[in-house]
Amino acid sequence: MEVLKDRASSRSFSSEKLPLQTLSNLLWAAFGINRPDSGKRTAPSALNWQEIDIYVALPEALYIYAAREHELTQIVKEDIRALTGGQPFVKDAPVNLVYVADLSKTDSAGKQGADLYTAADTGFISQNVYLFCASEGLATVVRGSIDREKLAKAMKLRQDQQIILAQTVGFPQK
Ligand SMILES: Cc1cc2nc3c(=O)[nH]c(=O)nc-3n(C[C@H](O)[C@H](O)[C@H](O)COP(=O)(O)O)c2cc1C
């Protein structure tokens, strides 16, 4: 009840980095494996596609969250935070998550089904992040306003990957 009461969007972030353990917990809460026997996750996914990848834009590099290993794998050794959205706070906030659908996993649903389900699946992950942030006193906002073409290029995405939403996380600006 408490985290639901505190869940909110905020657009004012400190540039202070998150402790590594907090980042680790954040990603597990977002879409980690909570049932190792089946490999299922903290968020539901249509047809258990598990098609949403979480890219993590940090000051030092862009990473992808590898849920099975619970590790970050480096994708681009550059600070691409400024490209994750048009709003001024994104370039200074310590963490920008980018939710990317792997469309190679959604073939069975056709284009309309894939559009619907990838958006829905992203929403559950985003809400997990909102609730984790509420529990930790962190600020967050999910964002749709993104130059997807430019960002996809910087992230070196394949043709069959689609950016759905981004989400900024950090300590609130004091
Ligand atoms: C799909 C989606 C896209 C959004 N895109 C943006 C965005 O680009 N920039 C932003 O500042 N907020 C964005 N928001 C946050 C909403 O503005 C916010 O959730 C709404 O104003 C309600 O405020 P609350 O989250 O504090 O309840 C988005 C929310 C959703 C669900």
GROMACS .gro file of N, CA, C and O in nm, residues 11-84:
model
  296
   11ARG      N    1   1.055   1.461  -1.262
   11ARG     CA    2   1.144   1.505  -1.371
   11ARG      C    3   1.259   1.590  -1.318
   11ARG      O    4   1.311   1.674  -1.388
   12SER      N    5   1.296   1.564  -1.198
   12SER     CA    6   1.403   1.641  -1.133
   12SER      C    7   1.500   1.542  -1.067
   12SER      O    8   1.464   1.477  -0.968
   13PHE      N    9   1.619   1.529  -1.126
   13PHE     CA   10   1.712   1.425  -1.084
   13PHE      C   11   1.846   1.483  -1.041
   13PHE      O   12   1.897   1.575  -1.105
   14SER      N   13   1.905   1.425  -0.937
   14SER     CA   14   2.043   1.454  -0.902
   14SER      C   15   2.132   1.375  -1.000
   14SER      O   16   2.092   1.270  -1.051
   15SER      N   17   2.255   1.423  -1.024
   15SER     CA   18   2.345   1.348  -1.113
   15SER      C   19   2.422   1.240  -1.035
   15SER      O   20   2.499   1.164  -1.095
   16GLU      N   21   2.399   1.232  -0.905
   16GLU     CA   22   2.468   1.131  -0.823
   16GLU      C   23   2.439   0.990  -0.874
   16GLU      O   24   2.324   0.955  -0.903
   17LYS      N   25   2.547   0.909  -0.882
   17LYS     CA   26   2.531   0.772  -0.931
   17LYS      C   27   2.453   0.686  -0.832
   17LYS      O   28   2.462   0.708  -0.710
   18LEU      N   29   2.386   0.585  -0.881
   18LEU     CA   30   2.321   0.488  -0.792
   18LEU      C   31   2.428   0.391  -0.744
   18LEU      O   32   2.514   0.350  -0.823
   19PRO      N   33   2.423   0.349  -0.616
   19PRO     CA   34   2.512   0.241  -0.573
   19PRO      C   35   2.488   0.117  -0.661
   19PRO      O   36   2.374   0.093  -0.706
   20LEU      N   37   2.594   0.042  -0.685
   20LEU     CA   38   2.584  -0.074  -0.774
   20LEU      C   39   2.477  -0.173  -0.728
   20LEU      O   40   2.403  -0.229  -0.809
   21GLN      N   41   2.466  -0.193  -0.596
   21GLN     CA   42   2.366  -0.287  -0.544
   21GLN      C   43   2.224  -0.237  -0.574
   21GLN      O   44   2.134  -0.317  -0.602
   22THR      N   45   2.206  -0.105  -0.569
   22THR     CA   46   2.074  -0.049  -0.598
   22THR      C   47   2.040  -0.070  -0.745
   22THR      O   48   1.928  -0.108  -0.781
   23LEU      N   49   2.139  -0.048  -0.833
   23LEU     CA   50   2.118  -0.070  -0.976
   23LEU      C   51   2.086  -0.218  -1.001
   23LEU      O   52   1.995  -0.251  -1.080
   24SER      N   53   2.159  -0.304  -0.933
   24SER     CA   54   2.137  -0.448  -0.947
   24SER      C   55   1.994  -0.486  -0.904
   24SER      O   56   1.922  -0.557  -0.975
   25ASN      N   57   1.952  -0.433  -0.791
   25ASN     CA   58   1.817  -0.461  -0.742
   25ASN      C   59   1.710  -0.402  -0.835
   25ASN      O   60   1.606  -0.463  -0.859
   26LEU      N   61   1.738  -0.283  -0.884
   26LEU     CA   62   1.645  -0.216  -0.976
   26LEU      C   63   1.619  -0.304  -1.099
   26LEU      O   64   1.503  -0.323  -1.141
   27LEU      N   65   1.726  -0.358  -1.156
   27LEU     CA   66   1.711  -0.437  -1.279
   27LEU      C   67   1.643  -0.570  -1.250
   27LEU      O   68   1.562  -0.618  -1.330
   28TRP      N   69   1.672  -0.625  -1.134
   28TRP     CA   70   1.604  -0.751  -1.099
   28TRP      C   71   1.455  -0.724  -1.078
   28TRP      O   72   1.370  -0.799  -1.126
   29ALA      N   73   1.424  -0.616  -1.008
   29ALA     CA   74   1.283  -0.581  -0.987
   29ALA      C   75   1.215  -0.556  -1.121
   29ALA      O   76   1.101  -0.598  -1.143
   30ALA      N   77   1.286  -0.491  -1.211
   30ALA     CA   78   1.228  -0.454  -1.341
   30ALA      C   79   1.185  -0.578  -1.419
   30ALA      O   80   1.069  -0.590  -1.461
   31PHE      N   81   1.280  -0.670  -1.439
   31PHE     CA   82   1.249  -0.785  -1.525
   31PHE      C   83   1.349  -0.897  -1.501
   31PHE      O   84   1.395  -0.962  -1.595
   32GLY      N   85   1.381  -0.918  -1.374
   32GLY     CA   86   1.473  -1.026  -1.340
   32GLY      C   87   1.401  -1.160  -1.336
   32GLY      O   88   1.278  -1.167  -1.343
   33ILE      N   89   1.478  -1.265  -1.322
   33ILE     CA   90   1.422  -1.400  -1.312
   33ILE      C   91   1.387  -1.426  -1.165
   33ILE      O   92   1.475  -1.421  -1.079
   34ASN      N   93   1.258  -1.449  -1.139
   34ASN     CA   94   1.218  -1.474  -1.000
   34ASN      C   95   1.183  -1.621  -0.976
   34ASN      O   96   1.155  -1.660  -0.863
   35ARG      N   97   1.184  -1.701  -1.084
   35ARG     CA   98   1.160  -1.844  -1.070
   35ARG      C   99   1.265  -1.919  -1.152
   35ARG      O  100   1.241  -1.952  -1.270
   36PRO      N  101   1.380  -1.944  -1.091
   36PRO     CA  102   1.491  -2.001  -1.167
   36PRO      C  103   1.455  -2.134  -1.235
   36PRO      O  104   1.509  -2.166  -1.341
   37ASP      N  105   1.363  -2.210  -1.177
   37ASP     CA  106   1.329  -2.340  -1.237
   37ASP      C  107   1.267  -2.324  -1.376
   37ASP      O  108   1.296  -2.399  -1.469
   38SER      N  109   1.182  -2.220  -1.394
   38SER     CA  110   1.118  -2.201  -1.525
   38SER      C  111   1.181  -2.085  -1.604
   38SER      O  112   1.151  -2.067  -1.721
   39GLY      N  113   1.265  -2.007  -1.539
   39GLY     CA  114   1.324  -1.890  -1.607
   39GLY      C  115   1.227  -1.775  -1.621
   39GLY      O  116   1.251  -1.680  -1.695
   40LYS      N  117   1.112  -1.784  -1.552
   40LYS     CA  118   1.013  -1.677  -1.563
   40LYS      C  119   1.053  -1.557  -1.478
   40LYS      O  120   1.142  -1.565  -1.394
   41ARG      N  121   0.986  -1.445  -1.504
   41ARG     CA  122   1.040  -1.315  -1.464
   41ARG      C  123   0.946  -1.240  -1.369
   41ARG      O  124   0.831  -1.278  -1.348
   42THR      N  125   0.994  -1.125  -1.320
   42THR     CA  126   0.915  -1.043  -1.228
   42THR      C  127   0.799  -0.970  -1.296
   42THR      O  128   0.715  -0.913  -1.228
   43ALA      N  129   0.798  -0.967  -1.430
   43ALA     CA  130   0.685  -0.909  -1.503
   43ALA      C  131   0.628  -1.016  -1.597
   43ALA      O  132   0.705  -1.098  -1.650
   44PRO      N  133   0.497  -1.012  -1.619
   44PRO     CA  134   0.440  -1.109  -1.713
   44PRO      C  135   0.479  -1.073  -1.856
   44PRO      O  136   0.514  -0.959  -1.884
   45SER      N  137   0.473  -1.172  -1.946
   45SER     CA  138   0.498  -1.139  -2.087
   45SER      C  139   0.410  -1.225  -2.174
   45SER      O  140   0.390  -1.344  -2.147
   46ALA      N  141   0.354  -1.161  -2.277
   46ALA     CA  142   0.258  -1.228  -2.365
   46ALA      C  143   0.321  -1.355  -2.424
   46ALA      O  144   0.434  -1.351  -2.475
   47LEU      N  145   0.251  -1.464  -2.413
   47LEU     CA  146   0.297  -1.593  -2.466
   47LEU      C  147   0.436  -1.632  -2.410
   47LEU      O  148   0.507  -1.711  -2.471
   48ASN      N  149   0.470  -1.572  -2.298
   48ASN     CA  150   0.603  -1.590  -2.237
   48ASN      C  151   0.716  -1.566  -2.338
   48ASN      O  152   0.818  -1.634  -2.338
   49TRP      N  153   0.695  -1.468  -2.427
   49TRP     CA  154   0.798  -1.435  -2.526
   49TRP      C  155   0.925  -1.383  -2.459
   49TRP      O  156   1.033  -1.397  -2.513
   50GLN      N  157   0.908  -1.309  -2.350
   50GLN     CA  158   1.021  -1.241  -2.284
   50GLN      C  159   1.100  -1.161  -2.387
   50GLN      O  160   1.223  -1.169  -2.396
   51GLU      N  161   1.026  -1.083  -2.467
   51GLU     CA  162   1.086  -1.016  -2.583
   51GLU      C  163   1.140  -0.876  -2.552
   51GLU      O  164   1.200  -0.814  -2.639
   52ILE      N  165   1.116  -0.828  -2.430
   52ILE     CA  166   1.165  -0.693  -2.399
   52ILE      C  167   1.304  -0.700  -2.336
   52ILE      O  168   1.325  -0.766  -2.234
   53ASP      N  169   1.397  -0.633  -2.399
   53ASP     CA  170   1.532  -0.620  -2.343
   53ASP      C  171   1.544  -0.484  -2.278
   53ASP      O  172   1.493  -0.384  -2.330
   54ILE      N  173   1.614  -0.482  -2.166
   54ILE     CA  174   1.639  -0.353  -2.098
   54ILE      C  175   1.782  -0.312  -2.127
   54ILE      O  176   1.878  -0.378  -2.086
   55TYR      N  177   1.795  -0.202  -2.199
   55TYR     CA  178   1.926  -0.140  -2.221
   55TYR      C  179   1.944  -0.035  -2.111
   55TYR      O  180   1.847   0.032  -2.071
   56VAL      N  181   2.066  -0.022  -2.067
   56VAL     CA  182   2.094   0.064  -1.951
   56VAL      C  183   2.201   0.166  -1.992
   56VAL      O  184   2.317   0.129  -2.013
   57ALA      N  185   2.158   0.291  -2.006
   57ALA     CA  186   2.252   0.397  -2.046
   57ALA      C  187   2.307   0.463  -1.920
   57ALA      O  188   2.235   0.531  -1.847
   58LEU      N  189   2.436   0.440  -1.897
   58LEU     CA  190   2.507   0.498  -1.782
   58LEU      C  191   2.609   0.598  -1.835
   58LEU      O  192   2.639   0.597  -1.955
   59PRO      N  193   2.665   0.682  -1.748
   59PRO     CA  194   2.762   0.780  -1.797
   59PRO      C  195   2.879   0.716  -1.874
   59PRO      O  196   2.928   0.773  -1.970
   60GLU      N  197   2.921   0.598  -1.832
   60GLU     CA  198   3.041   0.540  -1.893
   60GLU      C  199   3.014   0.457  -2.018
   60GLU      O  200   3.102   0.440  -2.102
   61ALA      N  201   2.893   0.404  -2.032
   61ALA     CA  202   2.865   0.314  -2.145
   61ALA      C  203   2.718   0.277  -2.150
   61ALA      O  204   2.642   0.304  -2.056
   62LEU      N  205   2.682   0.214  -2.263
   62LEU     CA  206   2.549   0.154  -2.277
   62LEU      C  207   2.563   0.004  -2.257
   62LEU      O  208   2.651  -0.059  -2.317
   63TYR      N  209   2.476  -0.052  -2.175
   63TYR     CA  210   2.479  -0.194  -2.145
   63TYR      C  211   2.343  -0.256  -2.176
   63TYR      O  212   2.243  -0.184  -2.188
   64ILE      N  213   2.342  -0.389  -2.185
   64ILE     CA  214   2.214  -0.461  -2.189
   64ILE      C  215   2.209  -0.548  -2.063
   64ILE      O  216   2.313  -0.601  -2.020
   65TYR      N  217   2.089  -0.559  -2.007
   65TYR     CA  218   2.072  -0.642  -1.887
   65TYR      C  219   2.051  -0.787  -1.930
   65TYR      O  220   1.953  -0.818  -1.998
   66ALA      N  221   2.146  -0.873  -1.891
   66ALA     CA  222   2.135  -1.016  -1.920
   66ALA      C  223   2.073  -1.082  -1.798
   66ALA      O  224   2.139  -1.099  -1.695
   67ALA      N  225   1.944  -1.114  -1.809
   67ALA     CA  226   1.869  -1.158  -1.690
   67ALA      C  227   1.920  -1.292  -1.638
   67ALA      O  228   1.930  -1.312  -1.517
   68ARG      N  229   1.951  -1.384  -1.729
   68ARG     CA  230   1.989  -1.519  -1.683
   68ARG      C  231   2.115  -1.512  -1.597
   68ARG      O  232   2.125  -1.575  -1.493
   69GLU      N  233   2.209  -1.431  -1.642
   69GLU     CA  234   2.335  -1.416  -1.567
   69GLU      C  235   2.323  -1.309  -1.459
   69GLU      O  236   2.411  -1.295  -1.376
   70HIS      N  237   2.215  -1.231  -1.466
   70HIS     CA  238   2.199  -1.112  -1.382
   70HIS      C  239   2.325  -1.025  -1.393
   70HIS      O  240   2.391  -0.993  -1.293
   71GLU      N  241   2.356  -0.990  -1.517
   71GLU     CA  242   2.478  -0.913  -1.545
   71GLU      C  243   2.448  -0.804  -1.646
   71GLU      O  244   2.351  -0.814  -1.723
   72LEU      N  245   2.534  -0.704  -1.649
   72LEU     CA  246   2.530  -0.604  -1.755
   72LEU      C  247   2.636  -0.638  -1.858
   72LEU      O  248   2.751  -0.662  -1.823
   73THR      N  249   2.595  -0.640  -1.984
   73THR     CA  250   2.689  -0.665  -2.093
   73THR      C  251   2.706  -0.535  -2.170
   73THR      O  252   2.606  -0.474  -2.211
   74GLN      N  253   2.829  -0.494  -2.191
   74GLN     CA  254   2.852  -0.366  -2.258
   74GLN      C  255   2.819  -0.374  -2.407
   74GLN      O  256   2.855  -0.470  -2.474
   75ILE      N  257   2.749  -0.271  -2.455
   75ILE     CA  258   2.712  -0.266  -2.597
   75ILE      C  259   2.792  -0.156  -2.669
   75ILE      O  260   2.847  -0.179  -2.776
   76VAL      N  261   2.795  -0.037  -2.612
   76VAL     CA  262   2.866   0.076  -2.673
   76VAL      C  263   2.941   0.150  -2.561
   76VAL      O  264   2.879   0.187  -2.461
   77LYS      N  265   3.069   0.171  -2.580
   77LYS     CA  266   3.145   0.239  -2.474
   77LYS      C  267   3.138   0.391  -2.494
   77LYS      O  268   3.239   0.456  -2.522
   78GLU      N  269   3.018   0.442  -2.485
   78GLU     CA  270   2.995   0.586  -2.501
   78GLU      C  271   2.881   0.627  -2.410
   78GLU      O  272   2.797   0.545  -2.375
   79ASP      N  273   2.878   0.755  -2.378
   79ASP     CA  274   2.766   0.810  -2.300
   79ASP      C  275   2.657   0.853  -2.397
   79ASP      O  276   2.669   0.957  -2.462
   80ILE      N  277   2.553   0.773  -2.410
   80ILE     CA  278   2.445   0.808  -2.505
   80ILE      C  279   2.321   0.859  -2.432
   80ILE      O  280   2.212   0.867  -2.492
   81ARG      N  281   2.336   0.893  -2.304
   81ARG     CA  282   2.218   0.933  -2.226
   81ARG      C  283   2.139   1.046  -2.292
   81ARG      O  284   2.016   1.045  -2.294
   82ALA      N  285   2.210   1.142  -2.350
   82ALA     CA  286   2.142   1.258  -2.410
   82ALA      C  287   2.051   1.218  -2.526
   82ALA      O  288   1.955   1.289  -2.557
   83LEU      N  289   2.082   1.102  -2.588
   83LEU     CA  290   2.002   1.059  -2.703
   83LEU      C  291   1.880   0.978  -2.661
   83LEU      O  292   1.797   0.943  -2.745
   84THR      N  293   1.867   0.950  -2.532
   84THR     CA  294   1.754   0.866  -2.489
   84THR      C  295   1.625   0.946  -2.474
   84THR      O  296   1.522   0.889  -2.437
   0.00000   0.00000   0.00000
